[in-house]
Structure formats: C-alpha cells, structure tokens
XYZ file of C-alpha atoms in Angstrom:
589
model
C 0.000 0.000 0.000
C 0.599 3.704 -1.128
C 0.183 5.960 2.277
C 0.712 9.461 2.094
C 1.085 10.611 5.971
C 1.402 14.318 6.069
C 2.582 16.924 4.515
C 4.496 20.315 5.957
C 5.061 23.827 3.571
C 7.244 26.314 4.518
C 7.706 29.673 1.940
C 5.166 27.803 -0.392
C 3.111 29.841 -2.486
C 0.617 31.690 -0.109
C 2.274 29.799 3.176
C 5.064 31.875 4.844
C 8.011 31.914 7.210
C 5.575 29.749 9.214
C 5.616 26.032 8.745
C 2.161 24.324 8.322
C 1.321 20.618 8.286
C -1.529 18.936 6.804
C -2.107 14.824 8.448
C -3.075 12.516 5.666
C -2.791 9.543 7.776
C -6.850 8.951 8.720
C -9.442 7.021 7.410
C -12.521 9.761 6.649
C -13.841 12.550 4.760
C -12.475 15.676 5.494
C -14.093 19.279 4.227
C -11.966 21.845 3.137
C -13.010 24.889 3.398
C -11.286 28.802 3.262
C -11.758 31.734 4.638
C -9.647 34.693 3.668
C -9.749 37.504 6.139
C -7.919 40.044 4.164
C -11.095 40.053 2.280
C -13.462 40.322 5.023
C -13.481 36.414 6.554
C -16.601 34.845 6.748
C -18.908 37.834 6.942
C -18.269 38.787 3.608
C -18.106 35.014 2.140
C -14.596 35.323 1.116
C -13.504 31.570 0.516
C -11.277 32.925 -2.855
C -7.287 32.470 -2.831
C -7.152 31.410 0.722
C -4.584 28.087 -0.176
C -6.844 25.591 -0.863
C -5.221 24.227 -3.643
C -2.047 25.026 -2.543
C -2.403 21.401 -0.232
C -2.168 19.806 -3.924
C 0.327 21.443 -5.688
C 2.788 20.695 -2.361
C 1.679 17.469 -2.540
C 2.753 17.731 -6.169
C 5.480 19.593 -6.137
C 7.159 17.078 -3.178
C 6.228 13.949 -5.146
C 7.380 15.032 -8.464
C 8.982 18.276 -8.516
C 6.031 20.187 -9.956
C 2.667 21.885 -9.070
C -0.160 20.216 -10.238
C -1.037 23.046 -12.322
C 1.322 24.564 -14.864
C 3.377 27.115 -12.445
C 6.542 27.487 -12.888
C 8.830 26.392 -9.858
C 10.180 29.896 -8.774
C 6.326 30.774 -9.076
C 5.720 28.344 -5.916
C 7.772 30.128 -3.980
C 5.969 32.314 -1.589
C 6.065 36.319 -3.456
C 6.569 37.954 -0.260
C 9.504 36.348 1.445
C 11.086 34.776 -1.305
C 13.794 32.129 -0.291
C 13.796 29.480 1.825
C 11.241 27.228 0.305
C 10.494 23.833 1.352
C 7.801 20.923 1.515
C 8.201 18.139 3.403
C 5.968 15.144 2.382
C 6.237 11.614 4.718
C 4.787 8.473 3.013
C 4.422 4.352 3.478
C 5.604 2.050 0.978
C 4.867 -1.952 2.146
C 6.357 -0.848 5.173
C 9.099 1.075 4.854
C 9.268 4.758 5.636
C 9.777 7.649 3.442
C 10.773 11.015 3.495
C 11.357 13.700 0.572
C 12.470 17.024 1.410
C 11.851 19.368 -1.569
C 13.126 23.676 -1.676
C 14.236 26.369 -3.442
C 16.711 29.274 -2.717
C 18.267 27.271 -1.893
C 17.802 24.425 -4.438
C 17.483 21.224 -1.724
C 16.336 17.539 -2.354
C 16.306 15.022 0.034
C 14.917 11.522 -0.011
C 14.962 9.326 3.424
C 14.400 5.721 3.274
C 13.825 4.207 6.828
C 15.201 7.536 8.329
C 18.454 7.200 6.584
C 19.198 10.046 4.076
C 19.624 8.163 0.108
C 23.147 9.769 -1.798
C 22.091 12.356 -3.920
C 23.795 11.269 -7.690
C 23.167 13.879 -10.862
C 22.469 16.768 -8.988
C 21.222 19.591 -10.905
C 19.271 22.858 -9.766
C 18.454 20.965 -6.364
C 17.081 17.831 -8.028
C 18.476 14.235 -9.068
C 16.863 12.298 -11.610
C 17.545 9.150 -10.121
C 16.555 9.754 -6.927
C 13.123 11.172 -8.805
C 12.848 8.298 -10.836
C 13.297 6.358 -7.195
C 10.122 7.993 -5.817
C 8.515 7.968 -9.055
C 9.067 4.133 -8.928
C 7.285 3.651 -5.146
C 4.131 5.560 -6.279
C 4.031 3.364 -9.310
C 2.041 6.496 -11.562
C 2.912 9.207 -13.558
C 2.529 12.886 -12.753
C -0.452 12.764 -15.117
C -2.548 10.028 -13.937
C -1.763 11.302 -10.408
C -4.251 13.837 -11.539
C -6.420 12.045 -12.953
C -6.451 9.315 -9.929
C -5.365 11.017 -6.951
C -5.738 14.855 -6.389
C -8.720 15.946 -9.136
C -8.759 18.987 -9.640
C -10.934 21.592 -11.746
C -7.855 23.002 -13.641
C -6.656 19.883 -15.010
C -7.763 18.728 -18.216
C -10.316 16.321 -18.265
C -9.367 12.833 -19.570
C -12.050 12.731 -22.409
C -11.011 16.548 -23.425
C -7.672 15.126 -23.861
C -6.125 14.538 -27.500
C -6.884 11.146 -28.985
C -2.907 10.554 -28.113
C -2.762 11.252 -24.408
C -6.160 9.157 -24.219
C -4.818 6.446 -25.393
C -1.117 7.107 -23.257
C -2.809 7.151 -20.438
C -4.960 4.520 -20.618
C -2.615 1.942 -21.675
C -0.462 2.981 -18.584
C -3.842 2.856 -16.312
C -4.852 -0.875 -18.288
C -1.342 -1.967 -17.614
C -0.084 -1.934 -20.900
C 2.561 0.291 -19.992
C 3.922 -2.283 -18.161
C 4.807 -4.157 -21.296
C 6.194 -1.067 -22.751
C 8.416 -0.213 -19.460
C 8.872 -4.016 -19.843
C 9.317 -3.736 -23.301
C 11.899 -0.715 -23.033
C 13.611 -2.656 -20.336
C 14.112 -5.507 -22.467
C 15.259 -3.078 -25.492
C 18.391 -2.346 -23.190
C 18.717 -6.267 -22.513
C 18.954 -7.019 -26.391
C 21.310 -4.071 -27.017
C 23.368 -5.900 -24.236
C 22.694 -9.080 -26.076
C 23.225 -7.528 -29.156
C 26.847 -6.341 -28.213
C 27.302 -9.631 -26.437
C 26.731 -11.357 -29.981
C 28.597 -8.777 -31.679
C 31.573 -9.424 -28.871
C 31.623 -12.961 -29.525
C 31.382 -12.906 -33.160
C 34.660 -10.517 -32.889
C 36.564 -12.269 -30.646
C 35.425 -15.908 -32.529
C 36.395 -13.828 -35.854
C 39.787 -12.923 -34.181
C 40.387 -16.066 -32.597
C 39.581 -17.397 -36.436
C 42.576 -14.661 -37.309
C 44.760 -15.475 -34.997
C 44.311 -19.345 -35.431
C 44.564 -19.145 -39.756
C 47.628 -16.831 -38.720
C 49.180 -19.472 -36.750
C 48.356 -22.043 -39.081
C 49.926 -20.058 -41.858
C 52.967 -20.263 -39.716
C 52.610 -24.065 -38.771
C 52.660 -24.064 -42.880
C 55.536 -22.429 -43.255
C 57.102 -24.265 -40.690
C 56.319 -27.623 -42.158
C 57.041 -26.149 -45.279
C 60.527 -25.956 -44.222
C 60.451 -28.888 -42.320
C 60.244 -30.972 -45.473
C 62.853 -28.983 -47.175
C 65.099 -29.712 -44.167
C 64.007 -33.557 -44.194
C 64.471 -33.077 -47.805
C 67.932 -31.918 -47.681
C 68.455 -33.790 -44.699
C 67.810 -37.110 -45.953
C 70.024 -36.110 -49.453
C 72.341 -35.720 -46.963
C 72.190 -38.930 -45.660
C 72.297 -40.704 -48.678
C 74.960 -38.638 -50.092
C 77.186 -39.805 -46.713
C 75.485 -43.190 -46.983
C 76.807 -43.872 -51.042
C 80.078 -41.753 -50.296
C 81.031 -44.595 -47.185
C 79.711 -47.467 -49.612
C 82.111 -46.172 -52.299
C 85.043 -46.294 -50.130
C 84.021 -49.466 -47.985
C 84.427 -51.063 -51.201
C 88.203 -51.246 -50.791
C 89.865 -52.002 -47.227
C 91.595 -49.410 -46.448
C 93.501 -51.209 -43.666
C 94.775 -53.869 -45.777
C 95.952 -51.089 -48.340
C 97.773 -49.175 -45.581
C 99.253 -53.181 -44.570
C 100.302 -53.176 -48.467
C 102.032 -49.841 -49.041
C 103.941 -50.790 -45.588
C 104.637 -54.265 -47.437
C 105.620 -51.985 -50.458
C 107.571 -49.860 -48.579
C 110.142 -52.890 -46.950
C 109.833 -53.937 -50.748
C 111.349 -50.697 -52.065
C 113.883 -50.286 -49.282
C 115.367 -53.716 -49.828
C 115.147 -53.178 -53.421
C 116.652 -49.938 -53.240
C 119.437 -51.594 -50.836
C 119.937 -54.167 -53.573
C 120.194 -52.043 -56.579
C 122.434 -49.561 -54.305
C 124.624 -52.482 -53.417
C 124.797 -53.516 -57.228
C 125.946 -49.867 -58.247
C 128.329 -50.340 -55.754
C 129.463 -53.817 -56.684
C 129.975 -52.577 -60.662
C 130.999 -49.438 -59.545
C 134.317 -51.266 -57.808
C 134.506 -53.611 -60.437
C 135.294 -50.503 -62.885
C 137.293 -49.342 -60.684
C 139.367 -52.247 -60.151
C 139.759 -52.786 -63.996
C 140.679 -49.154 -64.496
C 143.277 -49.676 -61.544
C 144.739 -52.804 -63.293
C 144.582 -51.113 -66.579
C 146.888 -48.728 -65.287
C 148.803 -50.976 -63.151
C 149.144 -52.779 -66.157
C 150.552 -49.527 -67.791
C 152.429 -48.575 -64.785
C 154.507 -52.046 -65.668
C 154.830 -51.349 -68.990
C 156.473 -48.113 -67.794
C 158.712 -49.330 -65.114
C 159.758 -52.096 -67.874
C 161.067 -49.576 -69.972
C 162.438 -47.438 -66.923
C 164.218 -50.363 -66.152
C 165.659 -49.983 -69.774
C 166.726 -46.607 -69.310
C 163.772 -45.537 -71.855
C 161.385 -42.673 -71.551
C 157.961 -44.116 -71.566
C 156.574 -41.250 -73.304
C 159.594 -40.887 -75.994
C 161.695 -43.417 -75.855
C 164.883 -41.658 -75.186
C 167.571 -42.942 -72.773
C 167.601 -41.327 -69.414
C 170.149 -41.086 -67.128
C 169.833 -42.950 -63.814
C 169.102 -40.344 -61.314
C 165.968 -39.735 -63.102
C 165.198 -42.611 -63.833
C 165.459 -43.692 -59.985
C 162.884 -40.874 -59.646
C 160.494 -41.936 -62.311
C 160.864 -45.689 -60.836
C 159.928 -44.774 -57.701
C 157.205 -42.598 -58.669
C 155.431 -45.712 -60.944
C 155.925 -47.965 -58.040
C 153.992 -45.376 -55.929
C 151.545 -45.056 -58.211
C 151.028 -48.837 -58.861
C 150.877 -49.324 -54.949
C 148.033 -46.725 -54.995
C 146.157 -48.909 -57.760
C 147.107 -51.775 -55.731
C 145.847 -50.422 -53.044
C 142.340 -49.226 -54.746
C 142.097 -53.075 -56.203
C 141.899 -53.896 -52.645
C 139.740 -51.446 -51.206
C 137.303 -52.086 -54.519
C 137.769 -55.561 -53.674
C 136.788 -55.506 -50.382
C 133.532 -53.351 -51.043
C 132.815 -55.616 -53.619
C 132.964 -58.862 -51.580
C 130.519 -56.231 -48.847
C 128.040 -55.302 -51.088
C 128.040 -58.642 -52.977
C 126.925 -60.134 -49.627
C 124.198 -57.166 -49.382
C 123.192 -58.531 -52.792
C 122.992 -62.100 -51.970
C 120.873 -60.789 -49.451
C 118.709 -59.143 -50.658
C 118.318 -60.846 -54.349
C 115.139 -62.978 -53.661
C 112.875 -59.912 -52.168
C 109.845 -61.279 -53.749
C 106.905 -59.701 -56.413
C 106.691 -56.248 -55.684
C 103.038 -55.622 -53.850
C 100.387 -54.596 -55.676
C 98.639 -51.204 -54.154
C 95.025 -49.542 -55.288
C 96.515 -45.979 -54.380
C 100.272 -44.999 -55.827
C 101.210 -43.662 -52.563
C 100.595 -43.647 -48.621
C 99.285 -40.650 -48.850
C 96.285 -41.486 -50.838
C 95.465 -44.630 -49.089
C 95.783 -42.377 -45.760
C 93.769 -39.519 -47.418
C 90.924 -42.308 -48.094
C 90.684 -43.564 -44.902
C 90.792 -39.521 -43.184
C 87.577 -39.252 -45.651
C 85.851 -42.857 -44.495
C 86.230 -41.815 -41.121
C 85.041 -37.476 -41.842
C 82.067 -39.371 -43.650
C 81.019 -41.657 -40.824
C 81.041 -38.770 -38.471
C 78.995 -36.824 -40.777
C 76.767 -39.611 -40.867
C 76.596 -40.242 -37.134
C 76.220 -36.397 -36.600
C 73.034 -36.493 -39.101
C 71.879 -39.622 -38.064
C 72.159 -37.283 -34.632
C 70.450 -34.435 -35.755
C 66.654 -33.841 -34.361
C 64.100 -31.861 -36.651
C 64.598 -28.582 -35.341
C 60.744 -27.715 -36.114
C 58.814 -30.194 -34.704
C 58.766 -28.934 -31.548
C 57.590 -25.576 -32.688
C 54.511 -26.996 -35.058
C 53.393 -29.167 -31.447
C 53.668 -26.305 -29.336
C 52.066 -23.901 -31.777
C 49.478 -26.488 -32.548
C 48.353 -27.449 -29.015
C 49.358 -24.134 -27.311
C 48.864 -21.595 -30.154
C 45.778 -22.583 -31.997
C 42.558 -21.830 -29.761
C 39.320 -24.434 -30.511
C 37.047 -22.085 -31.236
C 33.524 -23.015 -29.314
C 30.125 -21.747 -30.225
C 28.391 -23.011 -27.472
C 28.321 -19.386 -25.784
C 27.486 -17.729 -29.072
C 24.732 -20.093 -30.165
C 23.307 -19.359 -26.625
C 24.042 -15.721 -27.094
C 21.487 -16.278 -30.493
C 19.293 -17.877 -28.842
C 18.563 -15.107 -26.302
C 18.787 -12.861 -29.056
C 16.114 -14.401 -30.622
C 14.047 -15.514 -28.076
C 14.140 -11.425 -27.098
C 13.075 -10.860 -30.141
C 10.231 -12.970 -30.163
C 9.341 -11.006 -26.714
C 9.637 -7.967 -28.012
C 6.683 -8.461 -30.625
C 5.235 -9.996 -27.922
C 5.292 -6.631 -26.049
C 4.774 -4.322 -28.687
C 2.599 -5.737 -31.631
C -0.675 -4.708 -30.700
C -2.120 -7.944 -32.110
C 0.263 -10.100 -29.431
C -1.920 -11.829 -27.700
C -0.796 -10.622 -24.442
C -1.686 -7.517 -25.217
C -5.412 -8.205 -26.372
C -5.665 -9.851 -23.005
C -4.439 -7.897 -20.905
C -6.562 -5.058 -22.280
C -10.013 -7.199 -22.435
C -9.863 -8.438 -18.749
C -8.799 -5.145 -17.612
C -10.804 -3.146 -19.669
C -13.625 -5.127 -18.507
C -12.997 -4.306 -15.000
C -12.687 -0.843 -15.779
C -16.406 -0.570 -17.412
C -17.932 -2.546 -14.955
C -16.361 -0.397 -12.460
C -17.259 2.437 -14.197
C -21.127 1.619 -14.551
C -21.435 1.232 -10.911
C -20.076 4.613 -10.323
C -21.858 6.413 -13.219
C -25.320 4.897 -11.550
C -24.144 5.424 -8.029
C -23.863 9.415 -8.991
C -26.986 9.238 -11.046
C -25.501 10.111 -14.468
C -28.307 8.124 -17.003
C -25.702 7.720 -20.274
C -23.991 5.309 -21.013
C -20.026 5.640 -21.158
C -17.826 2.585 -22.395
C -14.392 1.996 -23.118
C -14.154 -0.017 -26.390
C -11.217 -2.324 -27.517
C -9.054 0.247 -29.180
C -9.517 2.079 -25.978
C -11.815 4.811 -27.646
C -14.687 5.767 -25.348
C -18.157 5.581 -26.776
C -20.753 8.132 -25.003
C -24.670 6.939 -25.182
C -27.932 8.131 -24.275
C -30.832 6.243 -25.812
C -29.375 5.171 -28.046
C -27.643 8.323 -29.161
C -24.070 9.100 -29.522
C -22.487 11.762 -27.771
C -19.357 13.452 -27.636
C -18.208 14.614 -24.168
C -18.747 18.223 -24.664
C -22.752 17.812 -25.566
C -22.499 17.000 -21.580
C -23.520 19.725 -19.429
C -21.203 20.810 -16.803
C -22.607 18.978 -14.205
C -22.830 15.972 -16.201
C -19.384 16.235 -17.391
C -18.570 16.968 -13.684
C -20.161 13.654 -12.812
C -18.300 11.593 -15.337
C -15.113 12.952 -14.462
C -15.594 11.787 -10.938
C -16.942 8.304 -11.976
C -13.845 7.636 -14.383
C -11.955 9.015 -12.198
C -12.850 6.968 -9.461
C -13.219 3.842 -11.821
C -9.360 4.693 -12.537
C -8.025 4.478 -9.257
C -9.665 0.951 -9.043
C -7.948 -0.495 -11.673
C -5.335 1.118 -10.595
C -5.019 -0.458 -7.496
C -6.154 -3.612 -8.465
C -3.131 -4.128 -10.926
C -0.551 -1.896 -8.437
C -1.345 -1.377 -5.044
C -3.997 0.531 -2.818
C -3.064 4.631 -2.069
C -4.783 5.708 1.164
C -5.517 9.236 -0.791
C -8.112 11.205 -2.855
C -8.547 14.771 -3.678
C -11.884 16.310 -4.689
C -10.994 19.961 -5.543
C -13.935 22.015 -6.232
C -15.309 19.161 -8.543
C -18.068 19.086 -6.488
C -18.984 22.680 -6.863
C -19.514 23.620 -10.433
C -22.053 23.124 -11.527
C -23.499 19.590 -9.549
C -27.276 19.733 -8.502
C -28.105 18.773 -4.976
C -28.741 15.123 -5.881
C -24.762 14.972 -7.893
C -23.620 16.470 -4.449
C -25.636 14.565 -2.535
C -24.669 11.473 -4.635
C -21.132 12.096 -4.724
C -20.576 12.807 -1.044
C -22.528 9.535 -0.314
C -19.526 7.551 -2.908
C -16.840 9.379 -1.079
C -18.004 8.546 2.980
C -18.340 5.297 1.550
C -14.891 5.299 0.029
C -13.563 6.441 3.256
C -15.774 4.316 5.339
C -15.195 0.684 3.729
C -11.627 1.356 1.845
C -9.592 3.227 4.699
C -9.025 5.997 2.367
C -8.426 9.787 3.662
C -10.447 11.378 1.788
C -10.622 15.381 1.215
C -12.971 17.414 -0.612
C -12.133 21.193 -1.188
C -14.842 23.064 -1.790
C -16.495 26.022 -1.944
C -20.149 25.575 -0.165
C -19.992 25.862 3.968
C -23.373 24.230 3.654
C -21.346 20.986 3.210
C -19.847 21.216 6.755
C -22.714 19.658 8.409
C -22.689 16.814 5.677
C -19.186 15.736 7.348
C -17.013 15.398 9.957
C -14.325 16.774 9.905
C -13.464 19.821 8.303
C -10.055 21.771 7.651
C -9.871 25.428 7.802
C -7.876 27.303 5.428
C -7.132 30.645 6.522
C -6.023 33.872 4.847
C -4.530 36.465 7.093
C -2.231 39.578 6.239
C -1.315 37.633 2.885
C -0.019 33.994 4.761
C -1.911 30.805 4.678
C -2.579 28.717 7.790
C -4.074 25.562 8.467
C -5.996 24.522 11.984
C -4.150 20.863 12.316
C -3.348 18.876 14.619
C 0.074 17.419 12.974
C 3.394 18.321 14.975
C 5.999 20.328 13.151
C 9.135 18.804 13.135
C-alpha cells in the first residue's frame, strides 16, 4: 500500500516563514473549506485564494517536482519572502518509511528511506533524476494520472477533453499496458546488451579465427621448411650413406698393410740395386786400376831400360830412380784401390745375396701412402657426418606441437549459439510486447478493460448520471444516451462533472487492483460547479463510503460551507495579512 502521511510547507506559495502541516494519515472525509480575512473572513463570504489548492500542488510539487497546475517552480515560492522554500511530504511504501524534502533558494532535495538520508547522484538545480525516478518508482504512476487518480482537480484537463494521443497514453499505462512497454523498453536495453554480447563474440570468434589461420599459416611455413630440411636432410644422408659405400668397397687397412709391405719392398730393393751400383761401380774401378797398373809395368819395364815411356829416349839414372819410384807409388796406390774395390765388392756382394730374392713387388690400389691415408681420413670425416646427421633432431617439430596445441585456440560456439538464442528468443518477446495484435496484449486489455467498465457503470449509476459511457477495444470511449451518440462536450457541466468523478474513481480501481492501494483522494472544487443537490448529494454519499469501507483519507475542497454539516471533519484554510494557515493537529518537526 501507497500511504501518504502528512505533509508540511514552509515559503510555499501563499504559506510563509511559518511552517504548516496537513495529516493525511486517517481514514474519513475531510471538508476543506477557506476563509480569507484580508477580504473580510466569513462575513463577507470570502472563501477565494485562501490556499486551498495550494495542499495539492505541495503534494505535487514534493512527489514530483512540480505543481499540479502549470506554475513554474520559482512561481511556488511564496512572493513575499522569497527564499527558503520547502515541503516536506512523509509516506508508506509496504512498510518502509519515506521522506522527501523538496526547496528552493536554496535548491534542496532530500529523499529518506527508513530515516536514513539516500546519496544524492546527478544533482542539478536541487534535483536528481535518479533519486526522482526512485520515488517515481514507489508511487508506481505518472505525474499525469496522479491527476487524474489522486488529487482531481478543476484546472486539469479532463481525460475525455484530452487529445486522442494522451487518451490512449494514459490509458494503456492505467490498463497496464505500460507495463509491457516499461517491460518492453527494459528488455530493449537487454537485447542491445545481447546484441553487443553477440557482436563481442562474433569478434573475438572472428579474431580467434585470425589469430588461429595466422598461426596455421605459420605451422605451414614451418612444415614447409620442415620438409625442405628432411628433404635436404635425408640427401644428406644418402649422399654420406653412397660416399662410405664407395670407399668401404676397398679395405683401407689392408691397403695401408700393403704400401707398408711396399715400402720394406722398395727399401730392400733400393738396398739391392744400391749395393749392385756399388758392386759394378768397384769392379770398374778395379779394372781401371789394373789397366793402369798394367801400364804402370809397362812403364817401369822400360824405366828399367833406361827408356822414356813417353819418348823413348835414354835417361840417365838419377831420373830414372825418380820416375821408378814414382810408378811404383803409383802402382801401390792402384794396388791399393784393387783392394779397397775388392773388399767393397765382396761387402756389397753379400748385401746382394741378401737381398736378391725380395719377392713380387706388392700390388697397391693408391700410388702412394698418402692417398690410401687420405681415403681412410675421408671414411672416417664421412662416418662422423653420418653419425652427426643420423644425430640431428628436426629442429621444427617442436615448434609446429607447441604452436598447434598451445597456439591454436578451438574455437567453441556453445556461448554464441546461446548468445542467439537469447537474441532471438528477445526478439520474439519484443513483438510480444509491442505488436498490438500479441496476444498478451489483447488480453491484458479485455480483462482489464472489462474491469474498468464494470467499475465504471457502478459509479456512473451510483452518482446518477443516465448515459452510457464505455471503453471499447481500441480504448476509444463511446458516449450513449438512448441510443444516441455523444461526444463529451454535448455533456452539461454537471454531467461532465459527474463523469469525471466516476472515471476518475473507476481509474483508481484499476489502478489499485493491478498496483497497489493509495490511502488518498482529492476532490478539488469538482463538487462545486455546476453539480445539482442530488450529484452532491450522490457524490458525497460515494466518497463517505470510500472512506468508510476502503480506509481511504479522503478530502474534498470546496467552496459551499453548507457541506460542513454533511461531514465530519473539516479543515480550515485561513487567509490572514497575505499567509496561509491551516488549523491541524500534525506536529511540526
């Protein structure tokens, strides 16, 4: 339940300096009446511009930050003092306790919930349209049908003198179909969420995609090289592999064996053909020395003779002493070479015998050592190239695995595909909401609507009004009287004054048969223009029993003291030296 408590104005419009209170918190029918003595009080009948309506526009102005009528907000603030305004309103909401403290000059808004003061967020010119929107959320109504449902009053515009539009705006919100649209709205910013979600996922999927085609570019290139270097590494191999079989083919150890056999085989034949230069070389020798010993005899023959050996001619013995012993000298030398050839002859014939039976000379693949060595330096480079290749570990293997089970993301849909599914299933809400052929909203609008004609032909006989008013299904109203059809200005004024009150009264039961119950109801001046004494009498009978049976506090403002001894309790608004007061009995905090 909805209970407005009571209400306190300070610097409002006609109230001054002095704070007055107004308790809303009772269950009964309350007059109120005026009476402006600057005009000559109740002598003169002054009940004009005493603050009557003022009660309202606080009540306004502290719910939603404006007067029920149009006045513009530094209008409300009282002409005479000017600053310092404020209205206090305290209200019920299922049991929790609210305050709103509402001024200007200085700007000031407050909102208490439970007695603890709410953080004020978007502050501008003394107001915060969150908190608003807070408050605005607790009554459940907009500033509009708060006129239409709660404080009636004879300035506002009467629902069937409104354009066909606003009819119809505020009907749907009274019917409940602006539930839908606050739900539909509300569900507009849940599928731009889910919109964005989709569109998130679809860009991080797509860049995930990216990312994984980049990476499996690279895995490409990488096996792309791999093969190359499996490719080169295996030509490798078999280029090692053939190069060892080629030289296996001869044993390199048993050529190496050979050239060393070779090697004796040449020194002994060297030794031997050595020892056989040596052997002719003394045998020339020796027949050169006995050639000339031979000649040295021939000499000393002739010597002996007393002949020249070169020409013959008789020489005298001295000399030839001389030459004698110089032949013998020189055949003792030849002698004595003969010998010495001799002897190196017998030496080197025994090398000879030696060495004459050396064998076939050994037959090598390679001319020389050093190409048998040179072959077996590249057997052995080409098995440790081999070994070393054999060895070698792909170098990219690693990388693809890593980059394949670490680098490439599996890309799930699962959240996405649920994502769509919202999406859709949003969508199909949405013309759920808003297609005025959803079924929803046909029934939702025929059970309420329903209610709201049956309501409204109990109150329209209850005031004594004899046409006919209906809502029809695209929320038109049809006017009838015997069969005639009307338009709501071929009413009278008190007629018209008796279907306001009826639809109004129909509208607050819908109202709080959909929301919740509000504890309120202003009648201002309604009653007076231009009702007979039966629509009075009717409509105060309606209200008492409003009062009576649904706990309400009711209040009629009016103009006609002849209605104080119709009720109970009446509340005097007074009008002295330009201030408003009220006789009430609510403390001023």
């Amino acid at each position: 339940m909805f209970k407005i408590k009571d209400l306190t104005v300070k610097n409002f419009m006609s109230v001054g300096n002095s704070t007055q209170a107004v308790n809303f918190n009772r269950q009964d029918l309350t007059l109120v009446l005026g009476e402006n003595l600057d005009l000559g009080g109740d002598d003169s009948g002054a009940r004009n511009g005493t603050g009557k309506t003022t009660i309202l526009n606080a009540l306004s102005y502290a719910l939603y930050g404006e007067a029920l009528t149009k006045i513009r907000k530094d209008n409300l603030i009282n002409k005479t003092n000017t600053k310092n305004m404020l209205v206090t309103l305290d209200f019920e909401v299922d049991g929790n306790e609210y305050r709103v403290e509402r001024g200007r000059k200085p700007n000031l808004f407050k909102f208490y919930v439970n007695a603890q003061e709410q953080e004020m967020t978007d502050e501008s010119q003394g107001d915060s349209r969150q908190t608003q929107l807070e408050v605005e959320r607790l009554l459940r109504m907009s500033h509009e049908m708060f006129k239409h449902v709660v404080a009636l009053n004879t300035y506002t515009e009467p629902f069937l003198s409104l354009r066909a539009n606003d009819q119809r705006a505020l009907i749907e919100q009274l019917l409940g179909i602006t539930i839908l649209s606050d739900k539909a709205d509300n569900l507009k910013d849940l599928q731009k969420l889910t919109k964005d979600a989709v569109t998130e996922e679809e860009f991080r999927i797509k860049a995930v995609g990216d990312a994984n085609e980049r990476i499996e570019q690279q895995i490409d290139n990488l096996r792309k090289r791999q093969r190359l270097w499996y490719a080169q590494h295996d030509e490798s191999m078999e280029k090692f592999t053939k190069g060892i079989e080629q030289l296996s083919k001869i044993d390199i150890d048993n050529e190496l064996v050979i050239h060393n056999k070779l090697d004796k085989w040449n020194e002994k034949e060297k030794t031997y053909n050595e020892a056989e230069r040596w052997v002719a070389s003394a045998w020339n020798d020796t027949q050169k020395q006995q050639d000339l010993i031979d000649r040295i005899d021939k000499e000393i023959a002739l010597l002996k003779e007393h002949k020249c050996h070169s020409c013959g001619q008789d020489i005298h013995d001295e000399k030839q002493d001389a030459l004698l012993k110089s032949k013998e000298k020189n055949k003792k030398t030849a002698n004595d070479a003969i010998i010495a050839n001799s002897q190196k002859e017998e030496e080197h014939t025994k090398v000879m015998s030696k060495h004459r039976n050396i064998g076939d000379k050994p037959e090598t693949f390679y001319p020389s050592r050093d190409d048998a060595i040179e072959h077996k330096n590249n057997l052995a480079n080409l098995e440790t190239q081999l070994a070393n290749k054999e060895a070698e570990q792909d170098p990219y293997a690693e990388q693809i695995q890593e980059m394949e089970t670490a680098g490439i993301e599996k890309i799930d849909y699962d959240n996405l595909n649920e994502l769509v599914n919202i999406k859709e299933h949003q969508e199909f809400l949405m013309k759920l909401l808003t297609n005025k052929d959803s079924f929803i909203r046909k029934r939702i609008i025929d059970q309420n609507l329903s209610f709201l004609n049956s309501r409204l032909n109990v109150y329209l006989d209850k005031i004594g009004l004899p046409h006919q008013v209906k809502f029809l299904n695209d929320l038109s109203v049809e006017i009838t009287e015997l069969g005639r059809d009307l338009d709501f200005d071929n009413l009278s004024r008190g007629e018209r004054n008796r279907l306001i009150l009826s639809m109004s009264w129909s509208f607050r039961d819908v109202w709080e048969s959909l929301y919740h119950p509000i504890n309120l109801l202003f009648i201002d001046e309604l009653v007076d223009s231009g009702m007979d004494s039966s629509g009075v009498e009717n409509a105060l009978g309606i209200l008492k029993k409003m009062s009576r049976e649904s706990n309400r506090s009711v209040w009629l403002v009016s103009h006609k003291d002849e209605l104080a001894g119709r009720v109970n309790n009446t509340l005097h608004v007074v009008k002295e030296n330009g201030f408003t007061s009220y006789n009430t009995d609510v403390d001023i905090v």
